[in-house]
Structure formats: structure tokens, C-alpha cells
XYZ file of C-alpha atoms in Angstrom:
330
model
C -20.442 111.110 -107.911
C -16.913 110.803 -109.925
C -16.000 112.797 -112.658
C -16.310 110.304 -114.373
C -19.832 110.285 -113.757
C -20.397 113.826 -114.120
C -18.595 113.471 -117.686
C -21.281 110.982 -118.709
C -24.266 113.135 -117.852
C -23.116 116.557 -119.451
C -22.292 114.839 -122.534
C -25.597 112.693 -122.256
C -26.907 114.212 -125.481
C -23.738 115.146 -127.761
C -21.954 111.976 -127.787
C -24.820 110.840 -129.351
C -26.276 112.219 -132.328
C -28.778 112.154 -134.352
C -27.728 114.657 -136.871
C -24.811 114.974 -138.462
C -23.181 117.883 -137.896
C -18.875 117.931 -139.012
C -18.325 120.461 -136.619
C -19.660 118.756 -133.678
C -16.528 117.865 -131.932
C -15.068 121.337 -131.327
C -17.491 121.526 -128.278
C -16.507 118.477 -126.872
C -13.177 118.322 -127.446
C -12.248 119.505 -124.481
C -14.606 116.920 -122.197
C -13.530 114.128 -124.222
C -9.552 114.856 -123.836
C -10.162 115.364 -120.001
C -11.880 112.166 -120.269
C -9.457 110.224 -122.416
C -6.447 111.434 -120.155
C -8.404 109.833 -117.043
C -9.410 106.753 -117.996
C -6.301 106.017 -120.907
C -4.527 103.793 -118.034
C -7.249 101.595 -117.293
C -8.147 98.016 -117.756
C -11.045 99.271 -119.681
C -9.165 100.347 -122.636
C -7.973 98.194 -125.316
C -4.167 97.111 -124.955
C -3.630 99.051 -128.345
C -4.809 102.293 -126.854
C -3.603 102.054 -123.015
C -1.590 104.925 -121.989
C -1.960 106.803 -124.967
C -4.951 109.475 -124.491
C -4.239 110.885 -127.432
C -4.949 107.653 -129.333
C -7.903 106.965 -126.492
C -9.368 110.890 -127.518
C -9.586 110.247 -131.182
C -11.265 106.406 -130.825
C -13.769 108.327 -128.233
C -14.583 111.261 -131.654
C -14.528 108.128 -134.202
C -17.208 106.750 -132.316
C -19.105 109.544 -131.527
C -19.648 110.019 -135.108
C -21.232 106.966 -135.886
C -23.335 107.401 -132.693
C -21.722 104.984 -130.363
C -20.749 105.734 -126.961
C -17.358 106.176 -125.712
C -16.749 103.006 -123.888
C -18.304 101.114 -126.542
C -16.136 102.484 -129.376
C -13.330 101.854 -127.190
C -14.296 97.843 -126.599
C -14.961 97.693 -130.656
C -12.468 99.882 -132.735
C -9.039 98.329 -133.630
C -6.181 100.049 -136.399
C -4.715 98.147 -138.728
C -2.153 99.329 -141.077
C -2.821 102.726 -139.498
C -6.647 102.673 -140.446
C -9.260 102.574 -137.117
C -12.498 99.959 -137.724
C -15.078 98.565 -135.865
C -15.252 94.764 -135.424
C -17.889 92.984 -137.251
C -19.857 92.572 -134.106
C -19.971 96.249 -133.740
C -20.900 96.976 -137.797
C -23.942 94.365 -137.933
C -25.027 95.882 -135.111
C -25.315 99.083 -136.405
C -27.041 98.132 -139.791
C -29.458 96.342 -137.844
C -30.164 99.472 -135.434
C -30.151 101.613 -138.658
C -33.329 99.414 -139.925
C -31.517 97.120 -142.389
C -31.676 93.524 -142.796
C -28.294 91.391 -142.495
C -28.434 87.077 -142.530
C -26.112 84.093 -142.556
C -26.557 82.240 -145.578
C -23.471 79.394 -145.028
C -20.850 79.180 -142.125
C -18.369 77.386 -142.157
C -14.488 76.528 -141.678
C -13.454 77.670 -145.293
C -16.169 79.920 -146.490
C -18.787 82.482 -145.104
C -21.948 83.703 -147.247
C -24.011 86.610 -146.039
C -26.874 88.550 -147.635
C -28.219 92.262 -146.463
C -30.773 94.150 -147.578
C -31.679 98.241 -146.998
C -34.968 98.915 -145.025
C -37.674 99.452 -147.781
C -36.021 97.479 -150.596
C -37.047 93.898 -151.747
C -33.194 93.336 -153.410
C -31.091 91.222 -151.757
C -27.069 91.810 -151.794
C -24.754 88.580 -151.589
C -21.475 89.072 -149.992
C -18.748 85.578 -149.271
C -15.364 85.136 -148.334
C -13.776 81.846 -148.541
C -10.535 80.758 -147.137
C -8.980 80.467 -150.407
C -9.313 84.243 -150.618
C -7.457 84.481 -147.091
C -4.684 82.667 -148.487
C -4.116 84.236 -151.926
C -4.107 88.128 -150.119
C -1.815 86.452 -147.516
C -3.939 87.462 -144.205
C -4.095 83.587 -143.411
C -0.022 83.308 -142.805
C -0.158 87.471 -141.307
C -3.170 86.056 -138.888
C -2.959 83.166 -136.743
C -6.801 83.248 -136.022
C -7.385 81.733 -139.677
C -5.878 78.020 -138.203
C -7.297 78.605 -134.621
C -10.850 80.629 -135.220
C -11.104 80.074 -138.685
C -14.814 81.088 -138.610
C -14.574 83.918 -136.964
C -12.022 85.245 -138.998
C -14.368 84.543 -142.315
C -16.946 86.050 -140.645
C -15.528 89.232 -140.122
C -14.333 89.950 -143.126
C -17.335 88.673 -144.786
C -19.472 91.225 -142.549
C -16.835 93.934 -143.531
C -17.100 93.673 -147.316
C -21.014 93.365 -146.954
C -21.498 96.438 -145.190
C -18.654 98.523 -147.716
C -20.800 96.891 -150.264
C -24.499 98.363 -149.074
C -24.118 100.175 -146.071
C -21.076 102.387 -146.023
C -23.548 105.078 -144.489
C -24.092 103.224 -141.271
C -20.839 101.825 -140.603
C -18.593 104.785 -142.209
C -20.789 107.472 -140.197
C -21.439 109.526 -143.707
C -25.123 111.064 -143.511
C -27.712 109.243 -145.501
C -30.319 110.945 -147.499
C -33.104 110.646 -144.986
C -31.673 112.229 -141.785
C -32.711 109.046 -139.546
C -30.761 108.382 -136.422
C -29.124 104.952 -135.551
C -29.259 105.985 -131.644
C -32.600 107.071 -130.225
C -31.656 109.202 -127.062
C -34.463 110.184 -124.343
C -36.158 113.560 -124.623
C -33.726 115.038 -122.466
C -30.768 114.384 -124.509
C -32.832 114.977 -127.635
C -34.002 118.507 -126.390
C -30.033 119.133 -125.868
C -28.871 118.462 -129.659
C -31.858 120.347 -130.784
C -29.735 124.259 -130.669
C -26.997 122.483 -132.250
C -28.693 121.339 -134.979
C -31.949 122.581 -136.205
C -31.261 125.959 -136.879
C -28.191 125.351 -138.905
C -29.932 122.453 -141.181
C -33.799 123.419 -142.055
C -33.281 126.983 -143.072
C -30.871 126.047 -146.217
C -33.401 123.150 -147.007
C -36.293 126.128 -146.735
C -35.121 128.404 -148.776
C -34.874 126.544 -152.755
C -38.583 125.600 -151.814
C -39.743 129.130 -151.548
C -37.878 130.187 -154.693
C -39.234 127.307 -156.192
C -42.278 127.853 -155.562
C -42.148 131.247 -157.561
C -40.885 130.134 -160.479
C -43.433 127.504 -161.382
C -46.280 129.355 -162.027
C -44.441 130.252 -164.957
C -45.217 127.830 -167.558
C -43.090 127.001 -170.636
C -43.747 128.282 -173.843
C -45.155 125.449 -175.931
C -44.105 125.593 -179.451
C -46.477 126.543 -182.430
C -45.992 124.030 -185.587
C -45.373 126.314 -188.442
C -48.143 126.630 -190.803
C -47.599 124.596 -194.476
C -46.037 126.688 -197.494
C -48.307 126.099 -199.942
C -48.525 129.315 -202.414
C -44.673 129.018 -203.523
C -43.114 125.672 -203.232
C -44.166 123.533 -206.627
C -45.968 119.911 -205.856
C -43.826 117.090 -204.254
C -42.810 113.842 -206.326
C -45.877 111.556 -206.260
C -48.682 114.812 -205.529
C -50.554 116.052 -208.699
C -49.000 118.297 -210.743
C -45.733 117.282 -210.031
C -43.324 119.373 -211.946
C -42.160 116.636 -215.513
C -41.391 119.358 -217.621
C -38.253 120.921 -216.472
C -35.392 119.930 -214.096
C -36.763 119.180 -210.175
C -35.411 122.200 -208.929
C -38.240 124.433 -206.526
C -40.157 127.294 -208.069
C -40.115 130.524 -205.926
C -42.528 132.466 -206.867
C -42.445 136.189 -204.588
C -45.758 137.664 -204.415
C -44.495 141.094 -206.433
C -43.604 138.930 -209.426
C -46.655 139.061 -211.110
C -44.817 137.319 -214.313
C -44.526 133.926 -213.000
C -47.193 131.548 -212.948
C -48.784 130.283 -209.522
C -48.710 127.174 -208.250
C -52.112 126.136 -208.864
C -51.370 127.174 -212.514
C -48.823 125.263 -212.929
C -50.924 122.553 -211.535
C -54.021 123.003 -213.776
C -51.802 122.779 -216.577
C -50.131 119.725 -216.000
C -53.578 117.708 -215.576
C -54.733 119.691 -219.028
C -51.463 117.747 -220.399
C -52.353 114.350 -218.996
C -55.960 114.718 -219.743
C -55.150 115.743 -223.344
C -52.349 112.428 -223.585
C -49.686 114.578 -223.613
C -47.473 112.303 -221.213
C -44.334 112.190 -222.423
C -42.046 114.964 -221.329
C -40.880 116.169 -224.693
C -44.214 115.807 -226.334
C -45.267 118.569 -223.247
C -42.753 120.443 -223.991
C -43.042 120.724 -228.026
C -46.901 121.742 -227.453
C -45.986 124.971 -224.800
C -43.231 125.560 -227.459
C -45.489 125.938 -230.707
C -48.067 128.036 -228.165
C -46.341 130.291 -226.743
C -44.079 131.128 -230.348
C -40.730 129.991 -228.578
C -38.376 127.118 -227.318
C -39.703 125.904 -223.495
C -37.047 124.078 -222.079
C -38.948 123.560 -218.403
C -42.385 125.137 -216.860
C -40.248 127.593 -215.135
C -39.784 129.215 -218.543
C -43.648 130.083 -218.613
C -45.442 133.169 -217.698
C -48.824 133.158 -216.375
C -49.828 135.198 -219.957
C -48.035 131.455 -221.418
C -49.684 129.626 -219.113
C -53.561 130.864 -219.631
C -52.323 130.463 -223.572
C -51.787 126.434 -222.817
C -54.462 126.167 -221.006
C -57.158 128.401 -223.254
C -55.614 125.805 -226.369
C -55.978 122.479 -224.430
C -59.771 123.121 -223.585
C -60.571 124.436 -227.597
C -58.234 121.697 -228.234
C -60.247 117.885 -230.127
C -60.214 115.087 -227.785
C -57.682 112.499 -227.056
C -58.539 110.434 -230.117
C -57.598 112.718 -232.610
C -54.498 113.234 -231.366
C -51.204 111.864 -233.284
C -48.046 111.764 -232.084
C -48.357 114.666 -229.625
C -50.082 116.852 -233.135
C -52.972 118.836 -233.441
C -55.363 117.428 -236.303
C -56.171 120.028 -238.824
């Protein structure tokens, strides 16, 4: 067995994970620099990355966390302008292991349509790149593969600005809501993340439920409509009784005052007035005036003494018909 080998097996079930965990690297960091030193002047490395373990070391931890292998993140990650990626190849394939949907709408020498979709939803995403595109950025003079492999080429960057687009979880290794991994180990491997990671992630997810749970047994105090105000504010416009004798300003009336005249005074003599044809306003007001001795200028000028005065007059008082002009017939 190589070292090589032996690498392989102890790493079996880190280089793989299933749950994301940031800190995950400082454990292996060692076995993947003693691995990246051995294996950085080989064939199997990428011509960008041979002889340079430290490049080889940090492609091996890229891939790691989006749950590829090491020789397989090797074969698929390129930098450009300083930036690692996968290849297109590489991305579709992890969408599709992830559970989502990914198809090939139109193919062709100047333009590329694709279409993905997220496991569980029934909305499709459109995604193109034409060659027009490859022009007006300038990749197709920077790249030679637009005149030689000029499908390819859309391809790629059509399967690129897809997955930004609707999967950025899968193919930029951020954890999605719903902790589901991309690589399913065997139970051996599985059993060996399980320290890592279970007892650092369920115990903060526990602990809102339980103080949760406390607090909603407390309901929310529901509140009571206020009960109508009906012994001291006068009648609204349009309501009977309606206040026509003075200006519209409210009557406050405190309970102590035993001077001013109630509501339902107030409102008993105002039908008395438009039973007895008293409608005008200053017709209303001359007959409280010659009652009560004095000048009434509004009802707010009465007292209930006044008021039972009006009122004791209007029912000894002849009917409507002998009324004229607002006067009393002798």
C-alpha cells in the first residue's frame, strides 16, 4: 500500500462532507499539504498547477468544500484572472447530484439556451449566451476556442451564468437551507464526520425551540373596543336632536354640574320645537328667549330649570295651527 493509498483511506470521510462546517480544513491541512507536495509533479495535475503544491493544496480545500474529491477538483478547477472555477462539466454535474433539473434548450455555433429548475419547484429559469455576447466582452479575440470549439465555449459560459443565476449554493459550496448533501459517502465515512459535526450544529438549532416553546402559552392581550360616550357628547349632524340652535361646538356636560341640561334634554326639547313648527333657528331661539325672561343666543345658554320651562310651555302650548309667525295666540 502507498501513501498515497493510505492518504485516501484516512481521509475517506472528511474530504467529503456532508455538512458544512468553515472550520473543517484545519484538521486536514496537514494530510492534504503532505499530499499536495507528493503528487504536485505528476502527470495527474493540471499544467497550471504542476510543481506548485501550494497552488495543488488550495485546489485540493476548494474542492473539498463543495464535496468533490481531490483528484477530481484537480482534473476540473482552472483560475482565471486570479479567480479558481470549476468547468461546466464539473458544475452541471453537481446541480444534478444536488437534485436539480438542468436541459439544453438550443445548441448551436453562435448561441446556447439552457433552462434549470430547483428540486421541488415547477418554475423554470432561462439562461443563453450567444456569440455576439462573446464578441462585444472581447473573450472571442482573448480565446481561440470561440473559432475552433465554438460550442463548447457557448456552452460553458452558458452553464456558468445558469448556475450563478439559480444555484450558487451547489456550485459556490455556500450551505443551503436544508442541510442535504451533494456526496452520499458509505456508513463508514458517514459515522466518521458524525463527531465533527453533530454536536456543534443541533444544539444551537435546539435551544430557540425550547424557549419558544415557553413563551407561547402566553397569549396576546386582545384589545377591548371602548364603550360609546353617550351621556355628554350632544347628537351628531343628521341624529335627532341635533344641536340648530347655537354654534356646532360639543356640549360637556361633567356629572357635578347639576346646572346644565342633559343630553336627552336637550334632545326632548328640540323635537318639542319641531313638533310645535318651530323650525327655523331664530324663531327657536326668540321662543326660549321670551320663556326663560332673557336673550338665548344657543342651547348651551340653557339650564335644565330653562329647559323643563320650554318644555312645560310647548306641551300647555295650542297646536301647530294656531301658531303665527313663531307667536303664541292669545
Amino acid at each position: 500500500m502507498t501513501e498515497i493509498e493510505r492518504y485516501g483511506e484516512a481521509l475517506q470521510g472528511q474530504l467529503v462532507s456532508s455538512e458544512p462546517d468553515v472550520d473543517s480544513w484545519v484538521h486536514v491541512l496537514a494530510p492534504v499539504g503532505d499530499l499536495a507536495a507528493k503528487i504536485a509533479g505528476t502527470d495527474f495535475v493540471p499544467k497550471d498547477f504542476r510543481g506548485k503544491p501550494a497552488a495543488v493544496a488550495g485546489a485540493i480545500l476548494f474542492g473539498r468544500e463543495l464535496g468533490l474529491p481531490p483528484m477530481t477538483t484537480l482534473k476540473n478547477t482552472y483560475v482565471v484572472h486570479g479567480t479558481p472555477d470549476l468547468s461546466a462539466e464539473a458544475q452541471r454535474a453537481l446541480v444534478l447530484a444536488a437534485g436539480h433539473e438542468i436541459e439544453f434548450e438550443e445548441v448551436t455555433a453562435t448561441r446556447c439556451k439552457m433552462r434549470g429548475r430547483r428540486a421541488g419547484s415547477e418554475v423554470w429559469t432561462q439562461a443563453q449566451y450567444t456569440m455576439d455576447e462573446a464578441k462585444q466582452s472581447g473573450d472571442f479575440t482573448k480565446n481561440g476556442n470561440y473559432k475552433t470549439r465554438p460550442q463548447e465555449m457557448l456552452i460553458a459560459r452558458c452553464t456558468s451564468r445558469l448556475c450563478s443565476m439559480i444555484f450558487p449554493d451547489v456550485t459556490g459550496g455556500f450551505s443551503s437551507a436544508v442541510n442535504v448533501p451533494l456526496v452520499q459517502g458509505d456508513d463508514e465515512s458517514t459515522a466518521a464526520a458524525e463527531p465533527a459535526t453533530v454536536t456543534v450544529r443541533q444544539e444551537p438549532k435546539k435551544a430557540p425551540a425550547r424557549r419558544k416553546a415557553k413563551a407561547e402559552p402566553k397569549p396576546e392581550p386582545v384589545a377591548q373596543p371602548e364603550p360609546p360616550q353617550e351621556s355628554s357628547a350632544p347628537p351628531l349632524p343628521g341624529e335627532t336632536g341635533y344641536e340648530e340652535l347655537g354654534d356646532d361646538k360639543a356640549i360637556e356636560a361633567p356629572e357635578e354640574d347639576d346646572t346644565k341640561p342633559t343630553r336627552k334634554m336637550l334632545t326632548a326639547l328640540h323635537a318639542a320645537l319641531n313638533s310645535a313648527g318651530l323650525s327655523d333657528r331664530a324663531d327657536k331661539l326668540r321662543f326660549c328667549s321670551d320663556v326663560v325672561g332673557r336673550e338665548v343666543t344657543s342651547s348651551t345658554d340653557l339650564t335644565r330649570t330653562e329647559v323643563g320651562d320650554c318644555l312645560d310651555t310647548l306641551s300647555a302650548a295650542p297646536a301647530e295651527d294656531e301658531i303665527v309667525d313663531g307667536e303664541l295666540v292669545d
